[in-house]
Coordinates of C-alpha atoms and ligand atoms in Angstrom, one line a residue:
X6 CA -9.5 -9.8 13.1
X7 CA -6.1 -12.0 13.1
X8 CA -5.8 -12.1 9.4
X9 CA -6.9 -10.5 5.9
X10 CA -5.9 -13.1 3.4
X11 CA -9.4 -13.7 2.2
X12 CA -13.3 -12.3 1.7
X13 CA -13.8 -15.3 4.2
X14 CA -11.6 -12.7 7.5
X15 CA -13.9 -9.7 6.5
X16 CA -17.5 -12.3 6.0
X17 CA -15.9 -14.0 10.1
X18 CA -15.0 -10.4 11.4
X19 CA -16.8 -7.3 10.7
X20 CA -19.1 -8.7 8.1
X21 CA -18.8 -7.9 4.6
X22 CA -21.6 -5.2 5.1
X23 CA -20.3 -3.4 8.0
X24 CA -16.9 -3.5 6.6
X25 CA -18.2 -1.9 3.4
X26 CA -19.6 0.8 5.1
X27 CA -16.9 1.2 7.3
X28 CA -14.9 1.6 4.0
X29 CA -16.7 4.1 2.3
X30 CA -16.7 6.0 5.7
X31 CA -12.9 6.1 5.2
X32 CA -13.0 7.4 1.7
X33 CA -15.1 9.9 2.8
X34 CA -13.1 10.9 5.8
X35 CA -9.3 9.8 5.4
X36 CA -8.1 11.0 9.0
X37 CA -11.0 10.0 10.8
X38 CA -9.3 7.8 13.1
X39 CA -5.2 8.8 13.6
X40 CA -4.7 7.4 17.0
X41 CA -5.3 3.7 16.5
X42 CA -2.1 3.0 15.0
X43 CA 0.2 5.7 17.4
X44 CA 3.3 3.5 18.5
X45 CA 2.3 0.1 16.3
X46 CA 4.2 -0.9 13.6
X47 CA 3.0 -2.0 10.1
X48 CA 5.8 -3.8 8.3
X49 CA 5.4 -4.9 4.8
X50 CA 7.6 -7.7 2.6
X51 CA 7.7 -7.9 -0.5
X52 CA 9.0 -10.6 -2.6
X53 CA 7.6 -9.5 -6.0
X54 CA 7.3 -5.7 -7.4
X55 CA 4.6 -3.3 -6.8
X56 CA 3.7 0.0 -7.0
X57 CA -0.1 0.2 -6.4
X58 CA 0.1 -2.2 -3.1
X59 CA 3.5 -0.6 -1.9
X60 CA 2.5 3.1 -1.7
X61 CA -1.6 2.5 -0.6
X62 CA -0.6 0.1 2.2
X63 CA 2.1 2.5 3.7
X64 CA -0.2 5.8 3.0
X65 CA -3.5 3.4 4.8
X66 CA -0.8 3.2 7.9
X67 CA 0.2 6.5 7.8
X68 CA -3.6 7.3 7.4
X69 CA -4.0 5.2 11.0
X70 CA -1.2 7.1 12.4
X71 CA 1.0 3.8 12.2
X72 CA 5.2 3.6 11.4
X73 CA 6.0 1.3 8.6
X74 CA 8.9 -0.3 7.6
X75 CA 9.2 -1.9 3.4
X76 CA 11.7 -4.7 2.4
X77 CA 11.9 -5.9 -0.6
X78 CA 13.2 -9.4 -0.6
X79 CA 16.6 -11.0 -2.3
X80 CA 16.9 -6.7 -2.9
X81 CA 17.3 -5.1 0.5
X82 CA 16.4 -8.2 2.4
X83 CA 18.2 -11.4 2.6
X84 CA 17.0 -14.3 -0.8
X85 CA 14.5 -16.3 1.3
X86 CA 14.4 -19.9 1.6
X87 CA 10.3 -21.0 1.3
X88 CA 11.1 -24.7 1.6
X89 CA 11.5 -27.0 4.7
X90 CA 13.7 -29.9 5.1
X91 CA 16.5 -28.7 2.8
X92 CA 20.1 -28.2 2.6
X93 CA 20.7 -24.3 1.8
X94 CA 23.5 -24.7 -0.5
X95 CA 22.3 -22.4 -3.1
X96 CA 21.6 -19.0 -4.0
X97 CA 18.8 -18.4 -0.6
X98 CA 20.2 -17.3 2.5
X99 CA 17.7 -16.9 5.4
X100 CA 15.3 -18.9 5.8
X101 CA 11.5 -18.0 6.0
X102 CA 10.7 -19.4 9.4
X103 CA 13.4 -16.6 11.1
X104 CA 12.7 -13.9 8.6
X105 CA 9.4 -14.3 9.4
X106 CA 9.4 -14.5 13.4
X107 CA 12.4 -11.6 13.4
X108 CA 9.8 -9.2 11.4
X109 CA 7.2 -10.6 14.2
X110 CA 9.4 -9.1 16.9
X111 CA 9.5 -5.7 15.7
X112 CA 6.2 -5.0 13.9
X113 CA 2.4 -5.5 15.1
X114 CA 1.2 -6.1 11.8
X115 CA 2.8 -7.6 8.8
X116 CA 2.0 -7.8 5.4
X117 CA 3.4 -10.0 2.5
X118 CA 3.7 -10.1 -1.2
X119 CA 4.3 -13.5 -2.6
X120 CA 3.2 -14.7 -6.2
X121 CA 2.1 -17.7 -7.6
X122 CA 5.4 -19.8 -8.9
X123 CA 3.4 -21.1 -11.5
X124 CA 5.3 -23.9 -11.6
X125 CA 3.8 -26.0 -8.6
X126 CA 0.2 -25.6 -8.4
X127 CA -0.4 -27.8 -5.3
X128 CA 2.1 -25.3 -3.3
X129 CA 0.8 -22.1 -4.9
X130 CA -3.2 -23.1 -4.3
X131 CA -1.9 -24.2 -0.4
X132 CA -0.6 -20.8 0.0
X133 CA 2.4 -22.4 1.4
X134 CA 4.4 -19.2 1.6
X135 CA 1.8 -16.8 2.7
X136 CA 0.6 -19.8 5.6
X137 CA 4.3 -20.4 7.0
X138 CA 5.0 -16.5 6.7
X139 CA 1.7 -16.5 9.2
X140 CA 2.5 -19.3 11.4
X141 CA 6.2 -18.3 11.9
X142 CA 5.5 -14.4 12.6
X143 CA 2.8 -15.0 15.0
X144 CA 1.5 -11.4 14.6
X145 CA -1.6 -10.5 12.5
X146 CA -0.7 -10.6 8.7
X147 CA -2.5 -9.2 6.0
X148 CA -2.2 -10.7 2.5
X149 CA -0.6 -7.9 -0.2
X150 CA -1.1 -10.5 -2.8
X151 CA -0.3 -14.4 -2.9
X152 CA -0.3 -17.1 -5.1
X153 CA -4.2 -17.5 -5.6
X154 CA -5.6 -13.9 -4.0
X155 CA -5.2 -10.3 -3.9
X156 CA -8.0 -9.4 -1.4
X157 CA -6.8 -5.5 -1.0
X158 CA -7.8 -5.1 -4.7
X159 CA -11.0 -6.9 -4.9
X160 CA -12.0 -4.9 -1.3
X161 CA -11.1 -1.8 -3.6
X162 CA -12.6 -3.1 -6.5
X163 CA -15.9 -3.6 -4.5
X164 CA -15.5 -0.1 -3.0
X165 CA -14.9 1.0 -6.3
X166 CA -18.4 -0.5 -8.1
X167 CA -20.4 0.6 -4.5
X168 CA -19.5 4.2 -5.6
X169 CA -19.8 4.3 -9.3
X170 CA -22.6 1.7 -9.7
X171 CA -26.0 3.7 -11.7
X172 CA -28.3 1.0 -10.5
X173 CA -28.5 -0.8 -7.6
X174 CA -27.7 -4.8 -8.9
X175 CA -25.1 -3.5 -11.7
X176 CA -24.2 -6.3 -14.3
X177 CA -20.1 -7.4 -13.8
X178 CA -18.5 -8.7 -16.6
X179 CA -14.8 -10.0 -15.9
X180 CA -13.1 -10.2 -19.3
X181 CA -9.9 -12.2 -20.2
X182 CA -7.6 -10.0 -22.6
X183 CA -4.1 -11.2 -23.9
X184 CA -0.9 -10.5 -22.5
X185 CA 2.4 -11.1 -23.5
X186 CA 3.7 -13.4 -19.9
X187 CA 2.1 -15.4 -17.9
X188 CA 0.4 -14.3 -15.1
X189 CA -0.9 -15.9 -12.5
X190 CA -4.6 -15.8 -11.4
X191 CA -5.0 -14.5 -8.1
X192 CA -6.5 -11.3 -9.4
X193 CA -9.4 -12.8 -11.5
X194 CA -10.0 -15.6 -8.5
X195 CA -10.1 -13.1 -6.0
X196 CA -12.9 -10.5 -8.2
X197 CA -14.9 -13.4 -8.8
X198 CA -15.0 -14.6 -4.9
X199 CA -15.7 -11.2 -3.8
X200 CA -18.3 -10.1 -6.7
X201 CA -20.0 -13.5 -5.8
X202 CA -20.8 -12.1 -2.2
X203 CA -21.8 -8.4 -3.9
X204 CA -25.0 -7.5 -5.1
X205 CA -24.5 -7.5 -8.4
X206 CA -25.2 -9.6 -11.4
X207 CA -20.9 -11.5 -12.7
X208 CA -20.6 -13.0 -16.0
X209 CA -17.0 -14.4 -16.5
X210 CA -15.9 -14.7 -20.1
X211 CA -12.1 -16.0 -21.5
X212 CA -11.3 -18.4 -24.4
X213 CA -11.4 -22.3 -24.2
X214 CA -9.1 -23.3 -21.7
X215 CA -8.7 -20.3 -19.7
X216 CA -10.8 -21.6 -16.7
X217 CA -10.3 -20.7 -13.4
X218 CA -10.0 -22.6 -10.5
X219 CA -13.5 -24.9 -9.4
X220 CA -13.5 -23.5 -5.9
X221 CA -13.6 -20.0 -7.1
X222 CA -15.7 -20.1 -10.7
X223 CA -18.0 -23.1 -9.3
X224 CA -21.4 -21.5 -9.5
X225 CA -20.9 -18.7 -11.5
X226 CA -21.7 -17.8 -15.2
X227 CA -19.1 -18.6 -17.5
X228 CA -19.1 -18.0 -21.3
X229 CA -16.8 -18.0 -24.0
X230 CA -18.2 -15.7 -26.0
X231 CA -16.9 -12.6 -25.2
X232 CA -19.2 -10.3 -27.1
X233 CA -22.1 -12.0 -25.6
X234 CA -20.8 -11.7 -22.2
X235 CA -20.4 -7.7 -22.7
X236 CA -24.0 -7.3 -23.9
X237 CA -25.7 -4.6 -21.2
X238 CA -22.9 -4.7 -19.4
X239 CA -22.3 -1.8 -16.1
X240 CA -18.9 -2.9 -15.3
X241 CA -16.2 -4.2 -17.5
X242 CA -13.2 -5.8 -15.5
X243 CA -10.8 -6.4 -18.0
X244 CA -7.2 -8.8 -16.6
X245 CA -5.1 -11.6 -18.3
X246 CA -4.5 -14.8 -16.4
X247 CA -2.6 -17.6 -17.2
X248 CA -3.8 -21.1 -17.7
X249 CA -4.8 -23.5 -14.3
X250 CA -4.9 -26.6 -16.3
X251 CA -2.0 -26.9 -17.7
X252 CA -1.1 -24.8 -14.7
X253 CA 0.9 -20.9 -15.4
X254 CA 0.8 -21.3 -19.4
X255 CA 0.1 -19.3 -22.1
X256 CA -2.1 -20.7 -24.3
X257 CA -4.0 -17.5 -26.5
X258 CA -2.6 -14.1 -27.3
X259 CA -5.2 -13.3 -28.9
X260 CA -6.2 -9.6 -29.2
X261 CA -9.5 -10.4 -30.7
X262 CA -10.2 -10.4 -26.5
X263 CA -8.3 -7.2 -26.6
X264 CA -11.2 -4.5 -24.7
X265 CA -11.9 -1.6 -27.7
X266 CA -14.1 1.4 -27.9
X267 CA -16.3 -1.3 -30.7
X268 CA -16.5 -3.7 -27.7
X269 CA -17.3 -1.1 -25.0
X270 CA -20.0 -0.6 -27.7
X271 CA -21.9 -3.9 -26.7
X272 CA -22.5 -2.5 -23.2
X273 CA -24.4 -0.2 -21.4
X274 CA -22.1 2.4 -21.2
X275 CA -20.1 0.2 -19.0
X276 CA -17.3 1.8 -17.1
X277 CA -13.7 0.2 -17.4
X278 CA -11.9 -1.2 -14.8
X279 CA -8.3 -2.9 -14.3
X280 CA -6.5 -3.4 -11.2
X281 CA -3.3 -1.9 -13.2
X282 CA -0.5 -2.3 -14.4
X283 CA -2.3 -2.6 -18.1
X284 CA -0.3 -3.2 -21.0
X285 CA -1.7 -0.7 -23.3
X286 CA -3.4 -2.2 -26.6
X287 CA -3.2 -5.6 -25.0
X288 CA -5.7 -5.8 -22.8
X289 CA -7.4 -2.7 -23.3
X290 CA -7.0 0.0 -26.1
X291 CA -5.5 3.9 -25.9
X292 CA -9.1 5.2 -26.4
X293 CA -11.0 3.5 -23.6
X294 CA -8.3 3.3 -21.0
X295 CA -8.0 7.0 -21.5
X296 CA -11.6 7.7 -22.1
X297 CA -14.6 9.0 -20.3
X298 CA -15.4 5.7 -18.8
X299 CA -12.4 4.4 -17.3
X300 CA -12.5 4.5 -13.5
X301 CA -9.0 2.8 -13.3
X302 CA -7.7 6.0 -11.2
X303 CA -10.6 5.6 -8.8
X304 CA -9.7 1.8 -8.4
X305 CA -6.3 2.6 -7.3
X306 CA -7.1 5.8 -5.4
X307 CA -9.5 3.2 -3.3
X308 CA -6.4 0.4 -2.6
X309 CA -5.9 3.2 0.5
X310 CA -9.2 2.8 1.2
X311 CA -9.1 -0.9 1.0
X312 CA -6.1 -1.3 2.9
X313 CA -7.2 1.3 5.8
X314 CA -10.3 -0.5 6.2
X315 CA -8.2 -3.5 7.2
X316 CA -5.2 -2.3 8.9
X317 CA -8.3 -1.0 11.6
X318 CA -9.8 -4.2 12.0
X319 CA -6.2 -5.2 12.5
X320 CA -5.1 -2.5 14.8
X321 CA -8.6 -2.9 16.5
X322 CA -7.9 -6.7 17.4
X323 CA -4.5 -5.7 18.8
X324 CA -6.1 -4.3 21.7
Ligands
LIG412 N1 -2.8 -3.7 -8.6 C1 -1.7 -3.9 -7.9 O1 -1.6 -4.7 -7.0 O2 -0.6 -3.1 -8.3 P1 0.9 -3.3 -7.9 O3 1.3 -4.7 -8.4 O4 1.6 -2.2 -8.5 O5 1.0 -3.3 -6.4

């Protein structure tokens, strides 16, 4: 595998199968395979925060016995320039094509971090940054989150349903819930792309005007009626995204959507999930977040899982 930027590199490689199972073999048995990664280099940019996808991807590559080295761009990393053709007179001072191809020259693998600008949908559902960060590094690159994806948490979020799931086709139900910024909507995209290659039965539910992109909701059930939606539910993903038409705004805050112990009610003893950070009695109250039936730990506990999974396809392609 050259790439992880997608469910498409894992369906093309491995297979989504094998690559589950490899997975879950991983969870099972952390240091099963420490000699892969001896004398490789995993480096990872990021150009946004994180903690979750920081910390799992440099424990996966310690995991694989692999160095890493972290920059955070603009912080301790040069401001990138994303844009071609244009006269750097302002506040960017490297551009991405040599960040890019220097980080190529000393690492094997690369990872990036780049959100959605929300401001230009056309560049942000191109993956402009992510696909000249891969074209200029010409090394394998694995996506840590871009404008339209975040394919380490969905792999973890699948991980996490194959482990927890009480029967064998569990019913799915992402949830919008209000947040106070926009967000962009690579999270809810990618869980819908994934969960529509699971075996398991996805219900999408947000308020009028809260649709997600055609190429990622075409085909699956969509309702805005939330209650409805939640109804025998197994699984309750619960994430704010922000409007793709008009694209990156905010058009409901309202915490009628917010995910209660009266809503959790409606399922079938449905276990929470979030790919975290939550904003507390936003998008999901005190009581369920810290109750009995919140597996968001286990989510992020499987982001090393995710990301060992794919840093050995990775490492395996190297050699
Ligand atoms: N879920 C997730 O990607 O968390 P971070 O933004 O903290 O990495």
């Amino acid at each position: 595998m050259r790439r992880f930027t997608s469910v498409q590199d894992l369906i093309d490689g491995p297979g989504l199968d094998a690559a589950l199972i490899d997975a879950l073999e991983f969870a099972r048995h952390p240091w099963i395979n420490t000699e892969l990664g001896r004398r490789k280099t995993v480096g990872l940019l990021f150009m946004n925060p994180s903690l979750r996808t920081r910390m799992s991807t440099q424990k996966a590559a310690t995991l694989m016995g692999a160095e890493t080295i972290i920059l955070n761009a603009g912080s301790d990393s040069w401001t990138l320039e994303t844009r071609d053709g244009v006269v750097m007179d302002g506040a960017a001072t490297e551009h991405i094509k040599e960040a890019a191809g220097v980080m190529g020259r000393y690492c094997d693998v690369l990872g990036l971090r780049t959100f959605a600008s929300l401001t230009d949908r056309q560049a942000d559902y191109q993956e402009d940054i992510l696909e000249k960060f891969i074209r200029y590094s010409g090394v394998p690159v694995v996506s840590l989150e871009s404008a339209t994806r975040h394919p380490l948490q969905s792999f973890a979020d699948l991980i996490t349903i194959e482990q927890m799931k009480r029967v064998a086709r569990p019913k799915v139900v992402l949830t919008w819930a209000p947040h106070p910024k926009a967000l962009p909507q690579a999270v809810a995209n990618s869980f819908v792309e994934w969960m529509s290659h699971a075996n398991v039965d996805l219900v999408v539910t947000h308020p009028h005007g809260y649709e997600l992109a055609p190429e990622f909701v075409g085909g699956v059930t969509v309702t805005n009626d939330q209650d409805s939606a939640l109804a025998g539910a197994d699984f309750v993903y619960a994430k704010n995204w922000s409007a793709y038409e008009p694209y990156g705004q905010i058009l409901s805050k309202d915490t009628s959507w917010t995910i209660t112990e009266e809503k959790m009610l409606l399922t079938n003893r449905a276990q929470f999930m979030h790919c975290l950070p939550a904003r507390r009695n936003m998008i999901v109250s005190d009581g369920v977040l810290d109750g009995p039936h919140s597996i968001v730990l286990q989510q992020a506990a499987n982001r090393v899982v995710s990301a060992q999974t794919v840093l050995y396809y990775l490492l395996k392609g190297l050699q």
